[in-house]
Coordinates of C-alpha atoms in Angstrom, one line a residue:
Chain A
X60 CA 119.1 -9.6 117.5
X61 CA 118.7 -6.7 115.0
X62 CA 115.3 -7.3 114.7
X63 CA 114.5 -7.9 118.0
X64 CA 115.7 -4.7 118.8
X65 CA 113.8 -2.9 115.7
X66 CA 110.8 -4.9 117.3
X67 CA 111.0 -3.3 120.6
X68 CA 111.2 0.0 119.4
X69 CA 108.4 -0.6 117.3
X70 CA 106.4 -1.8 119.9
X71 CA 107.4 1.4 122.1
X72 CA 106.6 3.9 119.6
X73 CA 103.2 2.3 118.7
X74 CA 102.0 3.2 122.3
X75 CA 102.5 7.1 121.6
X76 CA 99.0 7.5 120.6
X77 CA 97.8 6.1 123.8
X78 CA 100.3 7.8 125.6
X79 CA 99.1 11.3 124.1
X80 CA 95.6 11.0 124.6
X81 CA 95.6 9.7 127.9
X82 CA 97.8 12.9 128.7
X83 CA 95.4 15.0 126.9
X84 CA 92.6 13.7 129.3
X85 CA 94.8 13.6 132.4
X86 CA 96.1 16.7 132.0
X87 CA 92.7 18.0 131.0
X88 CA 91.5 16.6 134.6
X89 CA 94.3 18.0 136.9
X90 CA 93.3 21.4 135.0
X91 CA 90.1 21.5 135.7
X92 CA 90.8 20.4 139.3
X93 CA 93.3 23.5 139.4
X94 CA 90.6 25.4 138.5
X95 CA 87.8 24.2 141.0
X96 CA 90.6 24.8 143.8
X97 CA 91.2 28.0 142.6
X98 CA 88.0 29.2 142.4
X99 CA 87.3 27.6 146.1
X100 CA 90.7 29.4 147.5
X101 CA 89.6 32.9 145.8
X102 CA 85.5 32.2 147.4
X103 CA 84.5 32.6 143.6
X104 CA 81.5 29.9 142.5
X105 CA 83.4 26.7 141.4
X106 CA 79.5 25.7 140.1
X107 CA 79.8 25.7 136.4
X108 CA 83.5 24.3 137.1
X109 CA 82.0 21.1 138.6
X110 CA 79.2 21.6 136.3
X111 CA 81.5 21.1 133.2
X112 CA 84.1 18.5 134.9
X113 CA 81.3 16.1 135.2
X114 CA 81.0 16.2 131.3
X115 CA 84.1 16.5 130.0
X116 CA 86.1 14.4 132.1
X117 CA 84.6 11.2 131.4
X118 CA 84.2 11.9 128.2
X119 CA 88.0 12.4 127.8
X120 CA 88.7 9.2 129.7
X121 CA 86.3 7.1 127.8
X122 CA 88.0 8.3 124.3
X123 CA 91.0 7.5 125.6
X124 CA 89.6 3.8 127.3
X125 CA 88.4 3.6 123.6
X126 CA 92.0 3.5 122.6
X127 CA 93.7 1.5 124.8
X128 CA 90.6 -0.8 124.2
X129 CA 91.7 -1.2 120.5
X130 CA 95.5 -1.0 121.1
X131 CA 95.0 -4.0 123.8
X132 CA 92.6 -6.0 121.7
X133 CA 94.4 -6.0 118.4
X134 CA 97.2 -7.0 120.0
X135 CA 95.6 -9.5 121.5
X136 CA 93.9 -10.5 118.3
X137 CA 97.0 -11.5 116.5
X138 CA 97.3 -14.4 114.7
X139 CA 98.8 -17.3 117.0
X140 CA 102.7 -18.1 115.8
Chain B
X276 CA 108.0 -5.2 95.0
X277 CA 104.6 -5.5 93.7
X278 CA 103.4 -2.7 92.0
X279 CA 100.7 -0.9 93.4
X280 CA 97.8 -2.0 90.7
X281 CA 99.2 -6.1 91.8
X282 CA 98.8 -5.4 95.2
X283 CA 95.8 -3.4 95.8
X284 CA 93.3 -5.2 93.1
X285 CA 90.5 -3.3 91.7
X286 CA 91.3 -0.2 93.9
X287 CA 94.5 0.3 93.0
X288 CA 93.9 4.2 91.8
X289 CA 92.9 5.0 95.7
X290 CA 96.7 4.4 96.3
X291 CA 97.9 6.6 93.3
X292 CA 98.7 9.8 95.5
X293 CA 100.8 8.2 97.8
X294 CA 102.8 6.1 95.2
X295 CA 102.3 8.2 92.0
X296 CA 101.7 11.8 93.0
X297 CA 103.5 13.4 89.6
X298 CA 104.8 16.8 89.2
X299 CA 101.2 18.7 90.3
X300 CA 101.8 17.5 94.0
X301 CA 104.8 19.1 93.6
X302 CA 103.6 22.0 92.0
X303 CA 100.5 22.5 94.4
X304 CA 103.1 21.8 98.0
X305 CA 105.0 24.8 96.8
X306 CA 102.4 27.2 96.1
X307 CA 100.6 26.2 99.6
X308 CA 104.0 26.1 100.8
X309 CA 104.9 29.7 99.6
X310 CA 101.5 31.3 100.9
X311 CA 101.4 29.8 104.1
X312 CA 105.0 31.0 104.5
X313 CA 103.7 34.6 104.2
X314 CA 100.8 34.2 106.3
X315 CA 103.7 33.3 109.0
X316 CA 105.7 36.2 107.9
X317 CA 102.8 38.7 108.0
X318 CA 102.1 37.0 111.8
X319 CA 105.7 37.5 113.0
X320 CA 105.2 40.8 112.0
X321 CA 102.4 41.5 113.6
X322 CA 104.0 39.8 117.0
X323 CA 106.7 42.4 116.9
X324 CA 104.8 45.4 115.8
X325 CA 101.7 44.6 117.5
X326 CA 97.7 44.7 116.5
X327 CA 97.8 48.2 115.2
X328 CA 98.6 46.4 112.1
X329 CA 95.4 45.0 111.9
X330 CA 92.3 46.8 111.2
X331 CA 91.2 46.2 114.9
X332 CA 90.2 49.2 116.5
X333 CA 87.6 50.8 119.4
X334 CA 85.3 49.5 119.5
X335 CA 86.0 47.0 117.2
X336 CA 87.7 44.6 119.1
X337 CA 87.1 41.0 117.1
X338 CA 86.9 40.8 113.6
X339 CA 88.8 38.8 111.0
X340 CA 90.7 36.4 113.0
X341 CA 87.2 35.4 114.8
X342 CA 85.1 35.3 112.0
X343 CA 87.8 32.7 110.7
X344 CA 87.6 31.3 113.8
X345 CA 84.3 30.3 114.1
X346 CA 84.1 30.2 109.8
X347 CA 87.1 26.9 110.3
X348 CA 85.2 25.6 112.9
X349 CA 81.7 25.6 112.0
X350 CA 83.1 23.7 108.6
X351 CA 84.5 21.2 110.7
X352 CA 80.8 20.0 111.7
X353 CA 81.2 18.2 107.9
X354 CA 83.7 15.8 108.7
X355 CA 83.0 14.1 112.1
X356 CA 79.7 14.5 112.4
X357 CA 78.2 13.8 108.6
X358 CA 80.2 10.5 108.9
X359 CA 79.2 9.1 112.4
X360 CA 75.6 10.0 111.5
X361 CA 75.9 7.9 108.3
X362 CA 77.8 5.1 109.8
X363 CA 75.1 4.6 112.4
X364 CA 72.2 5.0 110.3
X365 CA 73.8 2.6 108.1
X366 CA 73.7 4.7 105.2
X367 CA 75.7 2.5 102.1
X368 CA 76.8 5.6 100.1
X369 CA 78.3 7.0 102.4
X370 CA 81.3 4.7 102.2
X371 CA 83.6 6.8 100.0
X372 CA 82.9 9.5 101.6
X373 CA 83.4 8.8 105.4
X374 CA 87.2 9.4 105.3
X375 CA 87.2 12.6 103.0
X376 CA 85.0 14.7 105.5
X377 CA 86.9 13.0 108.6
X378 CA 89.9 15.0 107.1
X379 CA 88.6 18.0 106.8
X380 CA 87.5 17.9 110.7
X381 CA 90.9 17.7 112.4
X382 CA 92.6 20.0 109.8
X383 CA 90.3 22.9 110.1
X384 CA 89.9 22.4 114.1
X385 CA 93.9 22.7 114.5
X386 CA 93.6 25.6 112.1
X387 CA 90.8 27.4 113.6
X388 CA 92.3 26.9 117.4
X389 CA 95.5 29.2 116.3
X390 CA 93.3 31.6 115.5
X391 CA 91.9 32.6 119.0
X392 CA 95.8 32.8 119.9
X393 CA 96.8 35.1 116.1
X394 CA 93.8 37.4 117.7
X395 CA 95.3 38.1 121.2
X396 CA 98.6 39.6 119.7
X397 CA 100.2 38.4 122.6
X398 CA 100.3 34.5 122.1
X399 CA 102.2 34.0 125.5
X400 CA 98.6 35.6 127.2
X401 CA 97.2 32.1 125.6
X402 CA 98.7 30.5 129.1
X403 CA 96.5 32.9 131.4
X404 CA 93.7 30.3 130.4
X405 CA 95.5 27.8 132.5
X406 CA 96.8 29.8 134.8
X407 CA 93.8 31.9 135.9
X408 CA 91.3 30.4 134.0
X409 CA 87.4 30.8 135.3
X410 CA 84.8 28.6 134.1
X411 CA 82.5 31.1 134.3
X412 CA 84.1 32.6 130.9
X413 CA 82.2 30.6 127.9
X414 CA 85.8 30.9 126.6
X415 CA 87.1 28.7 128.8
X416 CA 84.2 26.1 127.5
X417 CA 85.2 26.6 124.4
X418 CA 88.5 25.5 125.0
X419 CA 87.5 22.6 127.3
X420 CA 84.4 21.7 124.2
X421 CA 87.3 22.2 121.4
X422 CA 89.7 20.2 122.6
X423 CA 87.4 17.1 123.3
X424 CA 85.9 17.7 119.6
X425 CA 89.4 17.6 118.3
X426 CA 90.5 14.4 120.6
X427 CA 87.3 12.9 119.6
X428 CA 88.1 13.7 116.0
X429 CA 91.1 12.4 115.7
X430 CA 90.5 8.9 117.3
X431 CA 87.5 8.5 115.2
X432 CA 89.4 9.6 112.5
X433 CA 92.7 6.6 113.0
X434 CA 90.3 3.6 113.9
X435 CA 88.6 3.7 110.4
X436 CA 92.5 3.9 109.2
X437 CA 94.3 0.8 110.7
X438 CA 93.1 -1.8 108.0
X439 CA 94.4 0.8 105.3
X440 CA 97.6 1.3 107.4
X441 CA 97.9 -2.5 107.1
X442 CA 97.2 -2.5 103.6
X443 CA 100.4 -0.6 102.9
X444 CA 102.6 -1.7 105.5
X445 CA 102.2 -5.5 103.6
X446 CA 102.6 -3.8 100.5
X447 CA 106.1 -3.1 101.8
X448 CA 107.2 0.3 99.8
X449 CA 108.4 3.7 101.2
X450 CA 107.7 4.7 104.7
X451 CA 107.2 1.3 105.5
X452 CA 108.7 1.5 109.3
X453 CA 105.6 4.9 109.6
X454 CA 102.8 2.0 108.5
X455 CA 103.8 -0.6 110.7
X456 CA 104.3 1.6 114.0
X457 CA 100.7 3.2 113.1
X458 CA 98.9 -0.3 112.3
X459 CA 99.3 -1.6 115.6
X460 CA 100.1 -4.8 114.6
X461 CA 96.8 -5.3 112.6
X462 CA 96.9 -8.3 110.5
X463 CA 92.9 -8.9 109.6
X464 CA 91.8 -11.2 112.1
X465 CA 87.6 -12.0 113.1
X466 CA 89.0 -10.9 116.7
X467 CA 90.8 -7.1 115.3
X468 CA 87.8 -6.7 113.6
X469 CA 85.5 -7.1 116.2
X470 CA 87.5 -4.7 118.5
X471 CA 88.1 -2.3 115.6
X472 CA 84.1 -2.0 114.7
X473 CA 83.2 -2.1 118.5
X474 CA 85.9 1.1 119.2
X475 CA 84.2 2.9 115.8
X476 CA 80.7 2.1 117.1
X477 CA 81.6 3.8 120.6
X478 CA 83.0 7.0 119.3
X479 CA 80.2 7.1 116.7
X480 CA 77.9 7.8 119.4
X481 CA 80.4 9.9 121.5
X482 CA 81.2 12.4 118.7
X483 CA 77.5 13.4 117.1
X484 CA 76.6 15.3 120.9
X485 CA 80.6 16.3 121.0
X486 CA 80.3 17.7 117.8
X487 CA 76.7 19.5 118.5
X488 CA 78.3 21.0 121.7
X489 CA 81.3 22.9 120.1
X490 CA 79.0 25.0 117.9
X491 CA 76.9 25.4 120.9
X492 CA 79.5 26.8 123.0
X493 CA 81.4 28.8 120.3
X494 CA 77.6 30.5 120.3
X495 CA 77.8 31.6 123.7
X496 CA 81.1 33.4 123.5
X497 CA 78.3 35.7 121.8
X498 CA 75.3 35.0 122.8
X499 CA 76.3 35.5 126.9
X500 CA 77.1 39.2 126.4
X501 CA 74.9 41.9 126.1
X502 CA 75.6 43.2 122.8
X503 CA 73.3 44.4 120.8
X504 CA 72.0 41.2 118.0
X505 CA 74.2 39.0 119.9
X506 CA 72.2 38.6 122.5
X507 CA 69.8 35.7 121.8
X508 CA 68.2 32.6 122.7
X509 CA 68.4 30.9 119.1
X510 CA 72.2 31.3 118.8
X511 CA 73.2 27.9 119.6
X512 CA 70.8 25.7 117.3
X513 CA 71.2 28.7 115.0
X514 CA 75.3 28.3 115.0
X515 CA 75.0 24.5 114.6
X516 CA 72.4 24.6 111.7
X517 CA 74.9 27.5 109.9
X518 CA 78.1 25.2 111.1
X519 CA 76.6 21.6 109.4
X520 CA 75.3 24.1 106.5
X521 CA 78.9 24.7 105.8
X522 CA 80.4 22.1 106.4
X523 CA 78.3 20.4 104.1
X524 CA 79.1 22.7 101.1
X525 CA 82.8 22.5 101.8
X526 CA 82.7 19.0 101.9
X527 CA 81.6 19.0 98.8
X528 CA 83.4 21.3 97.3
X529 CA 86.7 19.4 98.8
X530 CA 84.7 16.2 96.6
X531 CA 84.7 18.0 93.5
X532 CA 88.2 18.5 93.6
X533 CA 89.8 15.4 94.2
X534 CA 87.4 13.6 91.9
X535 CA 88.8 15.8 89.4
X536 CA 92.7 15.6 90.4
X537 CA 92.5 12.7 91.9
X538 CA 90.5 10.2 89.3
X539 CA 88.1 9.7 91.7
X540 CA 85.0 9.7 89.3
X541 CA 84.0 5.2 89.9
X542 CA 84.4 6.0 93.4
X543 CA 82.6 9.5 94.1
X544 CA 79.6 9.2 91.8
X545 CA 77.3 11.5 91.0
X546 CA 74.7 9.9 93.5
X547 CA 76.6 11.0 96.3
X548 CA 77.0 14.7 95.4
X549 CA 72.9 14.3 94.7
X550 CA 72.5 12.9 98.4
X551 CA 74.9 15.4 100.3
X552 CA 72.9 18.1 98.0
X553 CA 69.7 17.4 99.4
X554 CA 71.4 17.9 102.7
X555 CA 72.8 21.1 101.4
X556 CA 69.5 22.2 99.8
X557 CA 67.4 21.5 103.4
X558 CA 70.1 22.9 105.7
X559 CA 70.0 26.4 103.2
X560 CA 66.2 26.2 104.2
X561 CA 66.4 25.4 108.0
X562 CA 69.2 28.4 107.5
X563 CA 67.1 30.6 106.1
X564 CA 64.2 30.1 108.5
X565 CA 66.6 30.3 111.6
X566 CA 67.7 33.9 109.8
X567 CA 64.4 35.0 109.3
X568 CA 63.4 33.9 112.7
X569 CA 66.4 35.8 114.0
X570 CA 65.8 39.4 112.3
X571 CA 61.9 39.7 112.9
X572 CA 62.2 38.9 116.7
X573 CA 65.5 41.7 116.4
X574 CA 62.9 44.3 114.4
X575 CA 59.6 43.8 116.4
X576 CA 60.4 45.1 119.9
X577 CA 62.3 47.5 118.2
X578 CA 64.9 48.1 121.0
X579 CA 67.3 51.3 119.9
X580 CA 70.9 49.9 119.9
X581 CA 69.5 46.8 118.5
X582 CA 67.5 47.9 115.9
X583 CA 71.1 50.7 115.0
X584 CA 73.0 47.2 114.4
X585 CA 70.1 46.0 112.2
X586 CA 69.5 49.0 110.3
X587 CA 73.8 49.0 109.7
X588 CA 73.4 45.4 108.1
X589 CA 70.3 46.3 106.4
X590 CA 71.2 49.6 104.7
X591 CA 74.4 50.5 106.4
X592 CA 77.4 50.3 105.3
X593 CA 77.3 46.4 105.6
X594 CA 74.4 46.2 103.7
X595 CA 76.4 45.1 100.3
X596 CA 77.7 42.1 102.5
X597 CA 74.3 41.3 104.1
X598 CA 72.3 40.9 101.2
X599 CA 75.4 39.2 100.1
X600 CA 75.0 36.6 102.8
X601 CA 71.3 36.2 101.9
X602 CA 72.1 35.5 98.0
X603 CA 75.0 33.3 97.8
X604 CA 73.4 31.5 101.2
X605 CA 69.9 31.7 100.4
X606 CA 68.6 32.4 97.5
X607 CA 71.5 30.8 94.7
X608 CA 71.8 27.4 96.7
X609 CA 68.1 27.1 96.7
X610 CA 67.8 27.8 93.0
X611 CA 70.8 25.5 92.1
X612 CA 69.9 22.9 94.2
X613 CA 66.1 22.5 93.4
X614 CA 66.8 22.9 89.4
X615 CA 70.2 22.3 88.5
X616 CA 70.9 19.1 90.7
X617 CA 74.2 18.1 88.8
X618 CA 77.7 17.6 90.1
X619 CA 78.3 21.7 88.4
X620 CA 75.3 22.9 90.0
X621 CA 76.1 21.3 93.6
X622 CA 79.7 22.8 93.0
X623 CA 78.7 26.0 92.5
X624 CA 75.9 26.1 95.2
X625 CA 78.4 24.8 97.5
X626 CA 81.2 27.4 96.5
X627 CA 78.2 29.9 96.6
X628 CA 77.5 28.7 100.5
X629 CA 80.9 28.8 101.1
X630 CA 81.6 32.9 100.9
X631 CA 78.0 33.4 102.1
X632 CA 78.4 31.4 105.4
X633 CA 82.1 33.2 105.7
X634 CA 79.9 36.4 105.3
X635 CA 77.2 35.6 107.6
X636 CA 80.2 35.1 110.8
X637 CA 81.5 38.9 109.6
X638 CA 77.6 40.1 109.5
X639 CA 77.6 38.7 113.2
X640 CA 80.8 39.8 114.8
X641 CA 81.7 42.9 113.3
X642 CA 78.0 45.1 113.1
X643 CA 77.7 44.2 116.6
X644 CA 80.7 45.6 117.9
X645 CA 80.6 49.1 115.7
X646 CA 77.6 50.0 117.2
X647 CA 77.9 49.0 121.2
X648 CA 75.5 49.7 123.7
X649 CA 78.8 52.0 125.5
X650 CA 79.1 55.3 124.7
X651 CA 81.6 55.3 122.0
X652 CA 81.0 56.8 118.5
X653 CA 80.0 54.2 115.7
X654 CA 82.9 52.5 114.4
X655 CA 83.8 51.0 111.5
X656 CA 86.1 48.1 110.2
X657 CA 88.5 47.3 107.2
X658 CA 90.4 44.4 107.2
X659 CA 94.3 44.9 106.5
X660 CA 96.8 43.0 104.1
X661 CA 97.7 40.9 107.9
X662 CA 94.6 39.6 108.5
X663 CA 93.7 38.7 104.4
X664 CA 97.1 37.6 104.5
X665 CA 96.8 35.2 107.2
X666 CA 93.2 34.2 106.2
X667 CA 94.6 32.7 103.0
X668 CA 97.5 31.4 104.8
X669 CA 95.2 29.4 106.7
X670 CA 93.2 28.3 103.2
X671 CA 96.6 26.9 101.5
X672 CA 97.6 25.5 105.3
X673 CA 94.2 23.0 105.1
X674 CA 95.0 22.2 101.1
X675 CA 98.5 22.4 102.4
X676 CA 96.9 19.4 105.1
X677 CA 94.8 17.5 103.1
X678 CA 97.7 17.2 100.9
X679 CA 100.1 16.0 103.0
X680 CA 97.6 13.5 103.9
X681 CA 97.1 12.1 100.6
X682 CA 100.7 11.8 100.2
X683 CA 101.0 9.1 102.9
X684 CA 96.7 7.5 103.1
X685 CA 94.4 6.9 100.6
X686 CA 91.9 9.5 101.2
X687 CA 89.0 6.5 100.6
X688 CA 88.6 4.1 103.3
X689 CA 89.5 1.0 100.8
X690 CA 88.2 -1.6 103.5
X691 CA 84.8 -0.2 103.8
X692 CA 84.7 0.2 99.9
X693 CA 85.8 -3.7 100.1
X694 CA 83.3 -5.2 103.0
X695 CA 80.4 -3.3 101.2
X696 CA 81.3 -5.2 98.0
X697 CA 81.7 -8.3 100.1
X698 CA 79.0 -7.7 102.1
X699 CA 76.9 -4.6 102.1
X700 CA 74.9 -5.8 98.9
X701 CA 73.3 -8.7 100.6
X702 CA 73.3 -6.4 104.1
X703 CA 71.2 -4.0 102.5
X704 CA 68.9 -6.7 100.7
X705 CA 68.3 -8.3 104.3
X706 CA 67.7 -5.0 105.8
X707 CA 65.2 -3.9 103.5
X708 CA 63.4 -7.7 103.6
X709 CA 63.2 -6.9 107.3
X710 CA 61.3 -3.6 106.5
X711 CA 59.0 -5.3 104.8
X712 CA 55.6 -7.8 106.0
X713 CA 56.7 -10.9 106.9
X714 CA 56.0 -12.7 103.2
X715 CA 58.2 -14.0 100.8
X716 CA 59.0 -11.0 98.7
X717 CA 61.9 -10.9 96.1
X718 CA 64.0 -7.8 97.0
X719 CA 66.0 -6.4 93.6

C-alpha cells in the first residue's frame, strides 16, 4: 500500500518537466498572441509579431513534443513484468 | 550497498564528486557561497538606493551589467552548440566532453538573463515586456530567442542524462528518491534507447540554428540603432564568431580545471584540448579578420561621430583596453596555439581569450555611448565596487553552478564513454572502410 502510494507520487512528480516546458511554450504562445492583438487594437504593425510567432512557436512546441515523446516512449519501453 | 568502484566498473572515478567530494567541495561552496552572497547584498543595495551607485551616467546608459550580459551569453555558444555539432558529425572525441560544455550553457544563460533585469534598477519594470511589449524592439527578440535557447538547452542537456540518472538510482545511495523521479523509469531497454537517441538526434538539429540565432539577435539590440560603430551589417556573424570564440576558450578553461580537481586526466586527454585548440586557434583568426574587416570599413568613409568613437578606442582613453583586446584575443592565442600546442599553452591562450573577449563587449558598448551622435558632451565611464561586485558574484554563482552539479551528476556522460568502448571502435572502423574504394582494405 506504502509503496503504491510512493509510486504514485513518483509517477506525478516525474511529469514536472513536461509540465514546465509545455507551459513555457504555451505561455510563450498566448504572449505572443497578446502581443499581435495588442498591436492590432493600438493600429501599430503586428508584422515582425507574426513574423517571429511563426518561428518561435513551433519551435517551442516541438521541444516540448520532443519531451513528451521520450517521457511517453520510455515509459512505454519498460521491461514487461 | 556496493561501493561506488563495485558498482560503476572501470569509471568509477566519474562518480567520485557525488559520492566522495572531500573537504575542497566544502571549502570551494563557501567561498562561492560567500561572494555570491555579496554580489546579492551589493544588488539589494543598489534596489534601495538606486543606479547612482553604479558608474552609469549621461550618456552612458549601458555598461557593465550589459557587457556581462552579452560576455555570459556569448560563452554559452560552447556548450550547446560545440556538442550537437560533434554529436552529428559523429566526431568520437568528443564523448567526454559533450556533457561538460552542455553545463556551462544553461548556467551561464540563467546568469546572463538576470543581468538585463540588475541593469534596469527597477526589476518590477522587467514585467512591462509582457505587458506592453512591441515586437518591433530587438529586445523583445532577444527575450523570445533567449528563452528558446535556454528551453532548448536544457532538454538537450537531460536526454543525454537519463541513462546516468539510472545508473545511480540502481546504485541505490543518497538522494535516491531525486534519481528515480528524474530517470523516468529508464531501465536500458533496445526500445528506451531508440526513443532516447531519436529525442537527442531531433534537438541536435533544433539547437545548432537556436543557438546561431541568440547571438544574432543579441547583435541587433546594437546593431538596429544608429549609434556611432554600432551600426553595422557584420554585427550578427561578427557576434556569433566572437560568441563560439569564447565559448570555446572557457570551455576549456572549465576542462583544465576539473581534470586537475577532479582526476579527470584518462578521461580528458590531451588530444581533446589539441582538437578544441585548433577550434580556438581558427575562431582567433576568423575573429581577427571579422575585427579587421570591422575597423577599415569604420575608418575609410571616414564619417565624424564615427571615426570620434574609433579614434577613443584607438588612442583615447580606451586605447589601453583596445589594444588589450587585440593582444590577449589576437595576437597571444595565435602565438600559443600555433607553437606551444600543449594542455599549458591551450590554458593560457584560453584564459588569455577569455579577458580579451570580456574586453572586446566593453570596447563595443561603452565607446559608443560616450561619444553619441546627440548633443551631449563626451562622457566617460568607471565602473563602481556594485557592478565589479556583482560581476564576480556572477563568476562564483557559475562555479557555484557547476558545482552543485557535480555534487549530484557525473559531469561525463558515462554511457557514451561506455557505447563508444562497446561500440564506437568498430563504428569508426566501418565508417572510415566506407570512405574508402570499394576493395578489401585492412583499416588499423
Amino acid at each position: 500500500m506504502k509503496n503504491g502510494n510512493a509510486g504514485k507520487i513518483i509517477s506525478i512528480l516525474q511529469l514536472f518537466p513536461v509540465i514546465i516546458v509545455w507551459s513555457i511554450a504555451l505561455g510563450f504562445t498566448t504572449f505572443i498572441i497578446y502581443i499581435i492583438n495588442l498591436s492590432n487594437a493600438l493600429e501599430d504593425k503586428p508584422s515582425i509579431a507574426v513574423g517571429i510567432s511563426l518561428v518561435a512557436i513551433p519551435l517551442l512546441w516541438t521541444m516540448a513534443s520532443v519531451l513528451t515523446y521520450v517521457f511517453v516512449g520510455l515509459k512505454r519501453g519498460r521491461k514487461k513484468g | 550497498m556496493k561501493r561506488a568502484d563495485e558498482h560503476f566498473g572501470e569509471d568509477a572515478i566519474l562518480f567520485d564528486p557525488i559520492y566522495k567530494p572531500g573537504k575542497g567541495f566544502y571549502v570551494a561552496l563557501s567561498v562561492f557561497l560567500a561572494v555570491a552572497g555579496f554580489a546579492v547584498y551589493l544588488y539589494i543595495r543598489q534596489y534601495f538606493l538606486g543606479l547612482g551607485v553604479t558608474g552609469l551616467n549621461r550618456p552612458v546608459f549601458w555598461s557593465f551589467y550589459i557587457v556581462n550580459f552579452v560576455f555570459f551569453i556569448g560563452i554559452s555558444h560552447a556548450g550547446t552548440l560545440i556538442s550537437a555539432i560533434l554529436r552529428l558529425s559523429k566526431a568520437e572525441w568528443r564523448r567526454p566532453i559533450t556533457r561538460v560544455a552542455e553545463i556551462i550553457t544553461v548556467v551561464v544563460l540563467l546568469i546572463g538573463a538576470l543581468h538585463p533585469i540588475i541593469d534596469m534598477g527597477r526589476p518590477d519594470r522587467a514585467l512591462n515586456v509582457f505587458l506592453y511589449g512591441r515586437y518591433q524592439s530587438p529586445l523583445l527578440w532577444d527575450l523570445t530567442a533567449i528563452t528558446t535557447y535556454l528551453m532548448a538547452s536544457t532538454v538537450y542537456l537531460y536526454l543525454p542524462m537519463i541513462p546516468d540518472i539510472a545508473m545511480m538510482r540502481d546504485k541505490g545511495t543518497k538522494f535516491k528518491w531525486l534519481y528515480t523521479i528524474l530517470s523516468w523509469g529508464y531501465e536500458g531497454t533496445p526500445a528506451q534507447k531508440h526513443v532516447i537517441e531519436k529525442g537527442m538526434t531531433i534537438m541536435m538539429v533544433m539547437v545548432v540554428p537556436i543557438a546561431v540565432s541568440v547571438h544574432t539577435v543579441i547583435s541587433y539590440l546594437f546593431a538596429m540603432t544608429v549609434q556611432p560603430m554600432w551600426h553595422s551589417t557584420i554585427f550578427a556573424p561578427y557576434f556569433v564568431v566572437g560568441a563560439i570564440f569564447s565559448g570555446t576558450a572557457v570551455l576549456l578553461v572549465v576542462m583544465v580545471v576539473l581534470r586537475k580537481i577532479y582526476h579527470l586526466e584518462t578521461y580528458l586527454k590531451e588530444i581533446h584540448f589539441k582538437h578544441l585548440g585548433t577550434i580556438l586557434l581558427v575562431m582567433s583568426l576568423l575573429w581577427g579578420y571579422f575585427t579587421f574587416s570591422e575597423y577599415l570599413t569604420t575608418y575609410y568613409p571616414q564619417e565624424p561621430h564615427e571615426m570620434k568613437v574609433f579614434w577613443y578606442k584607438f588612442i583615447g582613453p580606451y586605447a589601453v583596453f583596445f589594444w588589450g583586446m587585440v593582444a590577449t584575443n589576437l595576437v597571444i592565442p595565435v602565438l600559443l596555439l600555433s607553437f606551444k600546442k600543449d594542455i599549458k599553452g591551450i590554458f593560457i591562450a584560453s584564459i588569455c581569450v577569455s579577458i580579451g573577449m570580456w574586453l572586446e563587449r566593453l570596447n563595443i558598448i561603452v565607446p559608443s555611448l560616450v561619444s553619441t551622435r546627440l548633443p551631449y558632451p563626451t562622457g566617460f565611464y568607471v565602473p563602481t565596487l556594485t557592478e565589479v561586485g556583482i560581476f564576480l558574484g556572477g563568476i562564483a554563482l557559475f562555479c557555484l553552478g557547476y558545482l552543485l552539479f557535480a555534487k549530484l551528476f557525473p559531469l561525463i556522460t558515462v554511457w557514451e564513454i561506455q557505447e563508444g568502448r562497446e561500440h564506437g571502435i568498430k563504428e569508426v572502423n566501418d565508417r572510415i572502410r566506407s570512405y574508402l574504394p570499394d576493395k578489401k582494405i585492412d583499416v588499423i
